[in-house]
């Protein structure tokens, strides 16, 4: 049995004061969650959120990580820096990073390797564009992105990675994949992992759905056998909404 994991991706939202307020409201409401709960916040909010979640079941996540240990990479943060700030999870390869900041499958893979080496849990994002789905490339795209993203990890390391299937056309659009579409494509991702790493690995790895997931559609999505959680954008920015997603089974 895989333990579901629901993570908020705040993207470029919330000052430290706003972050403290949101997380302080969230913590008591999700204390009895049956899933792992993570908030992936801007780096400027790490200190405030670390303090607000200390000793609770809510874990701190980041939204990206650089692959080098240190050096002349202006504006970047290393995995060791994130660790030192209390970060446990890190979103890698989000479609917004791929689209707007030129990240490629190759650099996404380097980031995953650096994160795992430092003891961070990657939330590796994969997903097809609208025209790729319309042209029936979805399966090929998600298999490729997943296997390249994980390349170089051992089977045991892959077991602990979280994959987030985020169809790009469903992100921030209000369009959501149907329960069946999401389940089917996540099954394709799991199948690719099984072919390369074996069934004991593919049975263990958790695969989230992301893309306009909200209190209204979470139950249906989470009732699907392949879907092990969610990566939540807009609905993670308000404590009651994110609580309703996290507590979907209550
Ligand atoms: P929305 O939930 O706002 O569609 O964003 C999803 C997402 O990109 C999470 O990483």
XYZ file of N, CA and C and ligand atoms in Angstrom:
760
model
N 0.841 -1.202 0.000
C 0.000 0.000 0.000
C 0.877 1.253 0.000
N 0.612 2.151 -0.933
C 1.371 3.410 -0.987
C 0.643 4.474 -0.172
N 1.386 5.203 0.642
C 0.762 6.283 1.418
C 0.585 7.500 0.513
N -0.621 8.010 0.373
C -0.807 9.177 -0.499
C 0.004 10.377 -0.012
N 0.358 11.225 -0.947
C 1.108 12.450 -0.617
C 0.472 13.626 -1.349
N 0.071 14.611 -0.589
C -0.534 15.808 -1.180
C 0.365 17.001 -0.872
N 0.796 17.661 -1.938
C 1.745 18.767 -1.788
C 1.160 20.024 -2.413
N 1.348 21.136 -1.735
C 0.998 22.424 -2.306
C 2.217 22.997 -3.004
N 2.018 23.537 -4.192
C 3.082 24.270 -4.882
C 2.614 25.716 -4.951
N 3.185 26.532 -4.087
C 2.711 27.924 -4.001
C 3.164 28.763 -5.193
N 4.132 28.255 -5.956
C 4.692 29.037 -7.072
C 5.194 30.378 -6.538
N 5.070 31.464 -7.297
C 5.637 32.752 -6.834
C 4.571 33.549 -6.080
N 4.183 33.007 -4.924
C 3.159 33.643 -4.099
C 3.561 33.577 -2.630
N 3.200 34.580 -1.874
C 3.313 34.677 -0.414
C 4.651 35.244 0.066
N 4.538 36.347 0.780
C 5.678 36.897 1.520
C 5.849 36.060 2.798
N 6.950 36.229 3.516
C 7.115 35.469 4.766
C 5.959 35.663 5.747
N 5.466 36.878 5.897
C 4.345 37.092 6.821
C 3.092 36.351 6.346
N 2.838 36.440 5.050
C 1.662 35.729 4.501
C 1.825 34.221 4.623
N 3.058 33.754 4.447
C 3.340 32.321 4.553
C 3.079 31.832 5.974
N 3.557 32.598 6.944
C 3.376 32.217 8.357
C 1.886 32.136 8.685
N 1.147 33.116 8.191
C -0.297 33.162 8.462
C -1.013 31.947 7.852
N -0.679 31.648 6.614
C -1.325 30.522 5.928
C -0.997 29.205 6.620
N 0.267 28.986 6.909
C 0.671 27.693 7.473
C 0.182 27.551 8.912
N 0.151 28.644 9.640
C -0.356 28.574 11.019
C -1.833 28.190 11.028
N -2.572 28.652 10.047
C -3.989 28.270 9.942
C -4.127 26.817 9.488
N -3.230 26.410 8.606
C -3.318 25.067 8.009
C -3.007 23.960 9.020
N -1.946 24.165 9.786
C -1.403 23.096 10.626
C -2.457 22.412 11.508
N -3.260 23.145 12.286
C -4.220 22.443 13.139
C -5.325 21.742 12.347
N -5.623 22.246 11.161
C -6.729 21.666 10.386
C -6.346 20.355 9.697
N -5.047 20.145 9.480
C -4.635 18.926 8.757
C -3.889 17.950 9.665
N -3.977 18.164 10.961
C -3.147 17.349 11.854
C -3.544 15.866 11.820
N -4.791 15.555 11.446
C -5.213 14.157 11.396
C -5.237 13.600 9.975
N -4.520 14.231 9.070
C -4.502 13.758 7.678
C -3.926 12.345 7.608
N -4.478 11.561 6.684
C -3.949 10.207 6.483
C -2.834 10.192 5.448
N -2.661 11.299 4.745
C -1.628 11.364 3.712
C -0.434 12.178 4.223
N 0.677 12.076 3.523
C 1.785 12.995 3.775
C 1.380 14.374 3.246
N 1.721 15.410 3.996
C 1.339 16.778 3.625
C 2.605 17.623 3.482
N 2.738 18.290 2.340
C 3.944 19.072 2.050
C 3.529 20.431 1.512
N 4.274 21.473 1.881
C 4.080 22.773 1.232
C 5.409 23.184 0.581
N 5.358 23.388 -0.741
C 6.554 23.767 -1.502
C 6.484 25.278 -1.723
N 7.358 25.984 -1.047
C 7.198 27.437 -0.902
C 8.395 28.157 -1.513
N 8.243 29.451 -1.781
C 9.400 30.227 -2.243
C 10.504 30.224 -1.177
N 11.752 30.296 -1.619
C 12.880 30.190 -0.686
C 12.857 31.270 0.391
N 12.333 32.432 0.064
C 12.289 33.497 1.076
C 11.353 33.140 2.231
N 10.506 32.141 2.038
C 9.553 31.743 3.088
C 10.039 30.558 3.920
N 11.197 29.998 3.573
C 11.645 28.775 4.275
C 11.653 28.968 5.794
N 12.271 30.046 6.252
C 12.461 30.204 7.701
C 11.113 30.311 8.412
N 10.219 31.121 7.854
C 8.906 31.301 8.491
C 8.134 29.988 8.508
N 8.174 29.252 7.401
C 7.394 28.014 7.317
C 8.040 26.917 8.173
N 9.359 26.875 8.186
C 10.040 25.873 9.019
C 9.600 26.030 10.480
N 9.551 27.259 10.923
C 9.143 27.515 12.309
C 7.672 27.129 12.523
N 6.828 27.469 11.571
C 5.391 27.216 11.739
C 5.031 25.731 11.659
N 5.847 24.924 10.970
C 5.511 23.488 10.850
C 6.308 22.624 11.823
N 7.196 23.212 12.603
C 8.060 22.423 13.496
C 7.209 21.515 14.383
N 7.563 20.243 14.412
C 6.873 19.291 15.275
C 5.499 18.877 14.782
N 5.136 19.227 13.557
C 3.815 18.862 13.010
C 3.992 17.864 11.868
N 2.868 17.452 11.293
C 2.910 16.515 10.165
C 3.034 17.230 8.818
N 3.171 18.540 8.835
C 3.330 19.279 7.568
C 4.823 19.454 7.296
N 5.240 19.089 6.089
C 6.670 19.119 5.751
C 6.980 20.249 4.769
N 8.226 20.694 4.847
C 8.660 21.831 4.032
C 9.263 21.356 2.708
N 8.827 21.997 1.630
C 9.371 21.694 0.313
C 9.830 22.958 -0.405
N 10.710 22.756 -1.386
C 11.184 23.850 -2.244
C 10.628 23.635 -3.648
N 10.854 24.608 -4.519
C 10.272 24.549 -5.867
C 11.284 24.272 -6.970
N 12.559 24.248 -6.596
C 13.603 23.908 -7.565
C 14.913 23.738 -6.802
N 15.901 23.162 -7.464
C 17.230 23.010 -6.868
C 18.248 23.007 -8.004
N 19.402 23.590 -7.747
C 20.455 23.513 -8.762
C 21.210 22.199 -8.619
N 21.893 21.785 -9.699
C 22.545 20.473 -9.655
C 23.978 20.527 -9.150
N 24.578 21.720 -9.139
C 25.970 21.786 -8.664
C 25.996 21.887 -7.138
N 27.095 21.478 -6.568
C 27.268 21.545 -5.108
C 27.379 22.997 -4.634
N 28.102 23.789 -5.410
C 28.307 25.205 -5.085
C 28.978 25.818 -6.306
N 29.171 27.115 -6.285
C 29.926 27.723 -7.376
C 29.278 28.951 -7.954
N 29.755 29.334 -9.135
C 29.354 30.594 -9.756
C 28.046 30.399 -10.538
N 26.938 30.316 -9.816
C 25.609 30.140 -10.420
C 24.666 31.165 -9.791
N 24.832 32.388 -10.189
C 24.101 33.499 -9.578
C 22.603 33.231 -9.530
N 22.057 33.390 -8.346
C 20.608 33.245 -8.187
C 20.141 31.848 -7.876
N 21.041 30.876 -7.882
C 20.631 29.481 -7.704
C 20.842 29.006 -6.266
N 20.228 27.884 -5.925
C 20.338 27.298 -4.587
C 20.716 25.832 -4.714
N 21.682 25.391 -3.913
C 22.108 23.989 -3.981
C 21.242 23.122 -3.071
N 21.336 21.815 -3.302
C 20.574 20.871 -2.476
C 21.011 20.953 -1.018
N 22.304 21.120 -0.785
C 22.775 21.215 0.606
C 22.228 22.466 1.287
N 22.107 23.554 0.524
C 21.519 24.779 1.102
C 20.067 24.530 1.511
N 19.324 23.855 0.640
C 17.920 23.573 0.960
C 17.836 22.719 2.217
N 18.654 21.675 2.250
C 18.667 20.781 3.425
C 18.919 21.578 4.700
N 19.878 22.477 4.622
C 20.266 23.255 5.810
C 19.139 24.175 6.279
N 18.183 24.458 5.395
C 17.035 25.303 5.763
C 15.850 24.473 6.241
N 16.014 23.159 6.340
C 14.913 22.321 6.825
C 14.018 21.793 5.721
N 14.445 21.957 4.465
C 13.650 21.469 3.336
C 13.801 19.943 3.231
N 12.678 19.261 2.999
C 12.714 17.796 2.844
C 12.322 17.337 1.438
N 11.522 18.141 0.756
C 11.033 17.776 -0.587
C 11.385 18.895 -1.564
N 11.507 18.538 -2.840
C 11.757 19.605 -3.819
C 11.093 19.268 -5.158
N 10.301 20.215 -5.640
C 9.694 20.093 -6.973
C 10.812 20.233 -8.004
N 10.860 19.325 -8.961
C 11.882 19.386 -10.010
C 11.216 19.176 -11.370
N 11.589 20.016 -12.324
C 11.096 19.838 -13.688
C 9.665 20.291 -13.889
N 9.206 21.212 -13.040
C 7.846 21.728 -13.245
C 7.727 22.299 -14.657
N 6.557 22.177 -15.248
C 6.399 22.620 -16.647
C 6.677 24.115 -16.784
N 6.429 24.884 -15.710
C 6.741 26.324 -15.803
C 8.251 26.539 -15.880
N 9.030 25.721 -15.217
C 10.494 25.801 -15.325
C 10.930 25.375 -16.732
N 10.290 24.359 -17.248
C 10.656 23.878 -18.593
C 10.278 24.924 -19.642
N 9.065 25.509 -19.486
C 8.551 26.449 -20.499
C 9.242 27.802 -20.450
N 9.398 28.368 -19.250
C 9.845 29.759 -19.130
C 11.321 29.890 -18.816
N 11.956 28.827 -18.332
C 13.341 28.952 -17.884
C 14.265 27.946 -18.568
N 13.779 27.376 -19.645
C 14.641 26.579 -20.509
C 15.160 25.281 -19.902
N 14.480 24.755 -18.907
C 14.989 23.504 -18.343
C 14.682 22.334 -19.273
N 15.615 21.437 -19.346
C 15.499 20.302 -20.256
C 15.463 19.001 -19.453
N 15.126 17.917 -20.123
C 15.121 16.624 -19.429
C 16.494 16.319 -18.844
N 17.541 16.753 -19.535
C 18.906 16.503 -19.076
C 19.187 17.247 -17.756
N 18.837 18.526 -17.711
C 19.118 19.266 -16.463
C 18.145 18.852 -15.357
N 16.937 18.462 -15.751
C 15.992 17.951 -14.745
C 16.596 16.708 -14.091
N 17.152 15.834 -14.911
C 17.800 14.628 -14.377
C 18.958 14.971 -13.437
N 19.763 15.958 -13.823
C 20.898 16.354 -12.966
C 20.400 16.871 -11.620
N 19.293 17.608 -11.655
C 18.720 18.134 -10.409
C 18.198 17.002 -9.528
N 17.549 16.017 -10.168
C 17.038 14.871 -9.395
C 18.203 14.152 -8.708
N 19.279 13.922 -9.448
C 20.431 13.218 -8.868
C 21.019 14.017 -7.704
N 21.139 15.334 -7.878
C 21.702 16.170 -6.807
C 20.793 16.159 -5.579
N 19.495 16.205 -5.802
C 18.548 16.209 -4.680
C 18.640 14.902 -3.895
N 18.620 13.782 -4.616
C 18.657 12.474 -3.943
C 19.968 12.312 -3.185
N 21.044 12.751 -3.801
C 22.351 12.626 -3.136
C 22.378 13.396 -1.814
N 21.658 14.520 -1.775
C 21.636 15.340 -0.553
C 20.581 14.864 0.445
N 19.784 13.854 0.059
C 18.768 13.356 0.981
C 17.435 14.082 0.885
N 17.231 14.804 -0.216
C 15.930 15.435 -0.462
C 15.067 14.491 -1.285
N 13.762 14.590 -1.124
C 12.849 13.780 -1.941
C 12.363 14.622 -3.114
N 12.710 14.218 -4.345
C 12.234 14.978 -5.511
C 10.756 14.713 -5.790
N 10.055 15.759 -6.179
C 8.735 15.605 -6.796
C 8.988 15.883 -8.278
N 9.239 14.830 -9.027
C 9.638 14.954 -10.434
C 8.401 15.150 -11.302
N 8.311 16.327 -11.936
C 7.115 16.652 -12.726
C 7.277 16.236 -14.183
N 6.265 15.583 -14.690
C 6.223 15.209 -16.103
C 4.821 15.512 -16.621
N 4.699 15.676 -17.924
C 3.360 15.905 -18.469
C 3.421 16.439 -19.878
N 2.368 16.160 -20.615
C 2.316 16.506 -22.032
C 1.640 17.855 -22.262
N 1.997 18.487 -23.374
C 1.313 19.707 -23.819
C -0.024 19.323 -24.473
N -0.865 20.337 -24.674
C -2.183 20.082 -25.259
C -2.069 19.419 -26.636
N -1.196 19.966 -27.484
C -1.140 19.400 -28.840
C -0.479 18.021 -28.839
N 0.332 17.756 -27.846
C 0.900 16.403 -27.745
C -0.199 15.394 -27.401
N -1.108 15.777 -26.500
C -2.233 14.861 -26.206
C -3.103 14.703 -27.441
N -3.377 15.822 -28.109
C -4.269 15.736 -29.275
C -3.675 14.882 -30.393
N -2.354 14.803 -30.417
C -1.704 13.991 -31.449
C -1.261 12.617 -30.939
N -1.804 12.235 -29.778
C -1.560 10.895 -29.216
C -0.107 10.627 -28.835
N 0.611 11.692 -28.448
C 1.987 11.496 -28.001
C 2.111 11.405 -26.474
N 0.983 11.479 -25.785
C 1.039 11.570 -24.322
C 1.894 10.463 -23.707
N 1.615 9.226 -24.081
C 2.314 8.118 -23.425
C 3.817 8.183 -23.684
N 4.175 8.454 -24.944
C 5.604 8.517 -25.278
C 6.289 9.638 -24.495
N 5.633 10.775 -24.398
C 6.221 11.928 -23.698
C 6.424 11.623 -22.220
N 5.391 11.118 -21.558
C 5.526 10.922 -20.110
C 6.501 9.776 -19.791
N 6.537 8.768 -20.640
C 7.506 7.678 -20.410
C 8.925 8.221 -20.541
N 9.146 8.996 -21.594
C 10.479 9.546 -21.843
C 10.897 10.476 -20.712
N 10.025 11.430 -20.365
C 10.380 12.386 -19.311
C 10.656 11.668 -17.989
N 9.877 10.642 -17.705
C 10.058 9.925 -16.434
C 11.387 9.171 -16.426
N 11.642 8.409 -17.476
C 12.850 7.570 -17.464
C 14.124 8.406 -17.559
N 14.095 9.485 -18.344
C 15.271 10.369 -18.369
C 15.425 11.061 -17.011
N 14.337 11.496 -16.453
C 14.392 12.196 -15.164
C 15.007 11.348 -14.065
N 14.733 10.047 -14.109
C 15.207 9.141 -13.049
C 16.562 8.515 -13.376
N 17.070 8.768 -14.564
C 18.268 8.058 -15.035
C 19.442 8.217 -14.069
N 20.072 7.096 -13.755
C 21.238 7.152 -12.865
C 20.913 6.831 -11.419
N 19.618 6.756 -11.092
C 19.234 6.343 -9.735
C 19.142 4.818 -9.682
N 19.392 4.251 -8.521
C 19.173 2.814 -8.331
C 17.683 2.570 -8.117
N 17.273 1.330 -8.249
C 15.870 0.988 -7.997
C 15.431 1.417 -6.605
N 16.278 1.187 -5.620
C 15.909 1.573 -4.252
C 15.730 3.075 -4.128
N 16.548 3.832 -4.852
C 16.400 5.299 -4.806
C 15.109 5.737 -5.513
N 14.789 5.046 -6.611
C 13.565 5.405 -7.348
C 12.327 5.201 -6.477
N 12.350 4.172 -5.634
C 11.194 3.902 -4.765
C 10.792 5.118 -3.940
N 11.770 5.918 -3.555
C 11.495 7.057 -2.669
C 11.184 8.344 -3.420
N 11.391 8.341 -4.738
C 11.063 9.538 -5.523
C 9.545 9.614 -5.671
N 9.026 10.834 -5.723
C 7.616 11.029 -6.045
C 7.565 11.596 -7.459
N 6.729 11.009 -8.308
C 6.530 11.552 -9.658
C 5.205 12.309 -9.642
N 5.187 13.474 -10.262
C 3.942 14.243 -10.377
C 3.561 14.307 -11.849
N 2.447 13.680 -12.190
C 1.948 13.781 -13.564
C 1.077 15.030 -13.669
N 1.598 16.013 -14.390
C 0.868 17.270 -14.556
C 0.690 17.560 -16.051
N -0.470 17.210 -16.611
C -0.711 17.582 -18.005
C -0.674 19.105 -18.118
N 0.169 19.613 -18.998
C 0.425 21.056 -19.016
C -0.853 21.837 -19.312
N -1.717 21.265 -20.122
C -2.968 21.935 -20.489
C -3.937 22.042 -19.306
N -3.673 21.347 -18.235
C -4.570 21.380 -17.069
C -4.048 22.283 -15.958
N -2.861 22.867 -16.152
C -2.249 23.652 -15.073
C -2.757 25.081 -15.105
N -3.421 25.470 -14.036
C -3.875 26.856 -13.880
C -4.948 27.259 -14.872
N -5.543 26.288 -15.535
C -6.511 26.595 -16.582
C -7.939 26.321 -16.141
N -8.088 25.603 -15.024
C -9.425 25.165 -14.636
C -9.836 23.902 -15.376
N -9.078 23.558 -16.434
C -9.330 22.288 -17.129
C -8.674 21.193 -16.320
N -9.389 20.126 -16.077
C -8.783 19.046 -15.298
C -8.881 17.773 -16.124
N -7.854 16.949 -16.057
C -7.949 15.648 -16.709
C -9.099 14.895 -16.067
N -9.808 14.078 -16.832
C -10.836 13.255 -16.198
C -10.147 12.257 -15.272
N -10.907 11.726 -14.337
C -10.344 10.733 -13.421
C -9.698 9.602 -14.217
N -10.381 9.196 -15.275
C -9.897 8.050 -16.062
C -8.632 8.418 -16.855
N -8.612 9.635 -17.435
C -7.402 10.066 -18.171
C -6.200 10.100 -17.241
N -6.387 10.693 -16.064
C -5.274 10.811 -15.121
C -4.823 9.430 -14.678
N -5.779 8.570 -14.378
C -5.438 7.220 -13.914
C -4.696 6.448 -14.999
N -5.176 6.583 -16.228
C -4.578 5.831 -17.328
C -3.133 6.277 -17.570
N -2.914 7.600 -17.589
C -1.564 8.077 -17.895
C -0.611 7.774 -16.734
N -1.106 7.856 -15.522
C -0.254 7.488 -14.386
C 0.081 5.996 -14.455
N -0.861 5.200 -14.927
C -0.578 3.777 -15.140
C 0.518 3.570 -16.180
N 0.516 4.413 -17.204
C 1.563 4.335 -18.232
C 2.933 4.656 -17.615
N 2.963 5.685 -16.776
C 4.217 6.062 -16.105
C 4.694 4.898 -15.217
N 3.770 4.323 -14.477
C 4.157 3.219 -13.592
C 4.650 2.016 -14.415
N 4.025 1.805 -15.557
C 4.444 0.702 -16.420
C 5.872 0.889 -16.921
N 6.203 2.138 -17.269
C 7.566 2.415 -17.746
C 8.569 2.170 -16.625
N 8.214 2.566 -15.419
C 9.105 2.338 -14.267
C 9.238 0.831 -14.015
N 8.143 0.110 -14.170
C 8.204 -1.350 -13.953
C 9.127 -2.024 -14.969
N 9.018 -1.602 -16.237
C 9.851 -2.244 -17.259
C 11.336 -2.009 -16.986
N 11.673 -0.837 -16.478
C 13.100 -0.564 -16.255
C 13.593 -1.051 -14.888
N 12.770 -0.896 -13.846
C 13.279 -1.134 -12.477
C 12.638 -2.328 -11.787
N 11.599 -2.917 -12.394
C 10.941 -4.069 -11.781
C 9.710 -3.659 -10.984
N 8.899 -4.695 -10.722
C 7.587 -4.437 -10.126
C 7.673 -3.984 -8.673
N 8.681 -4.456 -7.956
C 8.731 -4.027 -6.549
C 9.028 -2.529 -6.445
N 9.724 -1.988 -7.446
C 9.971 -0.539 -7.470
C 8.709 0.196 -7.939
N 8.120 -0.266 -9.021
C 6.952 0.462 -9.566
C 5.760 0.392 -8.614
N 5.683 -0.682 -7.825
C 4.598 -0.772 -6.835
C 4.814 0.209 -5.679
N 6.070 0.577 -5.452
C 6.378 1.433 -4.289
C 6.328 2.920 -4.622
N 6.655 3.260 -5.863
C 6.819 4.685 -6.180
C 5.455 5.391 -6.199
N 5.430 6.569 -5.593
C 4.166 7.297 -5.521
C 4.071 8.274 -6.691
N 2.911 8.272 -7.339
C 2.711 9.134 -8.504
C 1.473 9.998 -8.256
N 1.718 11.314 -8.226
C 0.640 12.270 -7.980
C 0.027 12.737 -9.296
N -1.183 13.260 -9.191
C -1.772 14.023 -10.294
C -1.694 15.506 -9.929
N -1.449 16.362 -10.912
C -1.505 17.804 -10.678
C -2.116 18.495 -11.882
N -2.867 19.550 -11.630
C -3.496 20.314 -12.706
C -4.936 20.612 -12.338
N -5.152 21.816 -11.769
C -6.500 22.243 -11.388
C -7.180 21.266 -10.431
N -6.393 20.626 -9.570
C -6.987 19.753 -8.546
C -7.505 20.653 -7.432
N -8.705 20.364 -6.937
C -9.325 21.265 -5.964
C -10.301 20.495 -5.085
N -10.920 21.160 -4.104
C -11.817 20.441 -3.204
C -12.952 19.723 -3.940
N -13.338 20.229 -5.106
C -14.467 19.641 -5.829
C -14.129 18.383 -6.597
N -12.882 18.241 -7.023
C -12.565 17.074 -7.856
C -11.606 16.089 -7.195
N -11.143 16.425 -5.973
C -10.113 15.589 -5.357
C -10.613 14.168 -5.065
N -11.839 14.043 -4.636
C -12.341 12.709 -4.248
C -12.325 11.745 -5.431
N -12.828 12.245 -6.559
C -12.886 11.387 -7.741
C -11.505 10.970 -8.188
N -10.592 11.935 -8.222
C -9.228 11.618 -8.655
C -8.579 10.630 -7.682
N -8.740 10.887 -6.384
C -8.073 10.031 -5.396
C -8.715 8.649 -5.287
N -9.896 8.481 -5.864
C -10.513 7.151 -5.818
C -9.920 6.232 -6.892
N -9.114 6.801 -7.775
C -8.511 5.994 -8.842
C -7.309 5.214 -8.287
N -7.174 3.957 -8.684
C -6.144 3.110 -8.052
C -4.708 3.546 -8.297
N -4.443 4.179 -9.440
C -3.051 4.547 -9.745
C -2.640 5.880 -9.117
N -3.602 6.688 -8.699
C -3.307 8.068 -8.272
C -3.002 8.097 -6.773
N -1.773 8.498 -6.462
C -1.296 8.430 -5.069
C -1.220 9.801 -4.399
N -1.894 10.784 -4.955
C -1.842 12.099 -4.309
C -1.971 13.201 -5.322
N -1.658 14.405 -4.879
C -1.820 15.553 -5.764
C -0.738 16.582 -5.553
N -0.472 17.321 -6.616
C 0.392 18.502 -6.536
C -0.513 19.681 -6.885
N -0.701 20.542 -5.899
C -1.801 21.499 -5.944
C -1.253 22.912 -6.073
N -1.663 23.633 -7.099
C -1.235 25.016 -7.250
C -2.223 25.960 -6.581
N -3.135 26.518 -7.375
C -4.062 27.549 -6.901
C -4.767 27.196 -5.593
N -5.236 25.966 -5.491
C -6.016 25.578 -4.303
C -5.143 25.376 -3.063
N -3.825 25.543 -3.198
C -2.975 25.423 -2.001
C -2.724 26.785 -1.353
N -3.233 27.839 -1.951
C -2.927 29.189 -1.469
C -3.891 29.693 -0.401
N -4.946 28.931 -0.154
C -5.891 29.287 0.925
C -6.005 28.087 1.845
N -5.843 28.311 3.147
C -5.824 27.198 4.103
C -7.083 26.326 4.028
N -8.283 26.910 3.954
C -9.469 26.032 3.913
C -9.518 25.164 2.652
N -9.121 25.730 1.520
C -9.142 24.946 0.275
C -8.127 23.818 0.331
N -6.914 24.146 0.760
C -5.880 23.103 0.792
C -6.257 22.036 1.823
N -6.840 22.474 2.925
C -7.295 21.506 3.933
C -8.323 20.562 3.327
N -9.267 21.111 2.578
C -10.312 20.263 1.987
C -9.712 19.239 1.032
N -8.637 19.608 0.338
C -7.978 18.654 -0.556
C -7.255 17.586 0.267
N -6.493 18.038 1.254
C -5.695 17.106 2.071
C -6.590 16.124 2.842
N -7.743 16.614 3.280
C -8.655 15.788 4.096
C -9.747 15.182 3.212
N -9.420 14.879 1.961
C -10.418 14.417 0.982
C -11.197 13.190 1.428
N -10.594 12.402 2.303
C -11.258 11.141 2.702
C -11.963 11.254 4.054
N -12.109 12.464 4.575
C -12.717 12.618 5.914
C -14.194 13.008 5.797
P -2.979 24.456 -10.473
O -3.466 23.565 -9.357
O -3.082 25.909 -10.142
O -3.576 24.071 -11.788
O -1.407 24.172 -10.589
C -0.977 22.873 -10.649
C 0.506 22.876 -10.564
O 1.184 23.327 -11.465
C 1.117 22.341 -9.352
O 2.481 22.212 -9.504
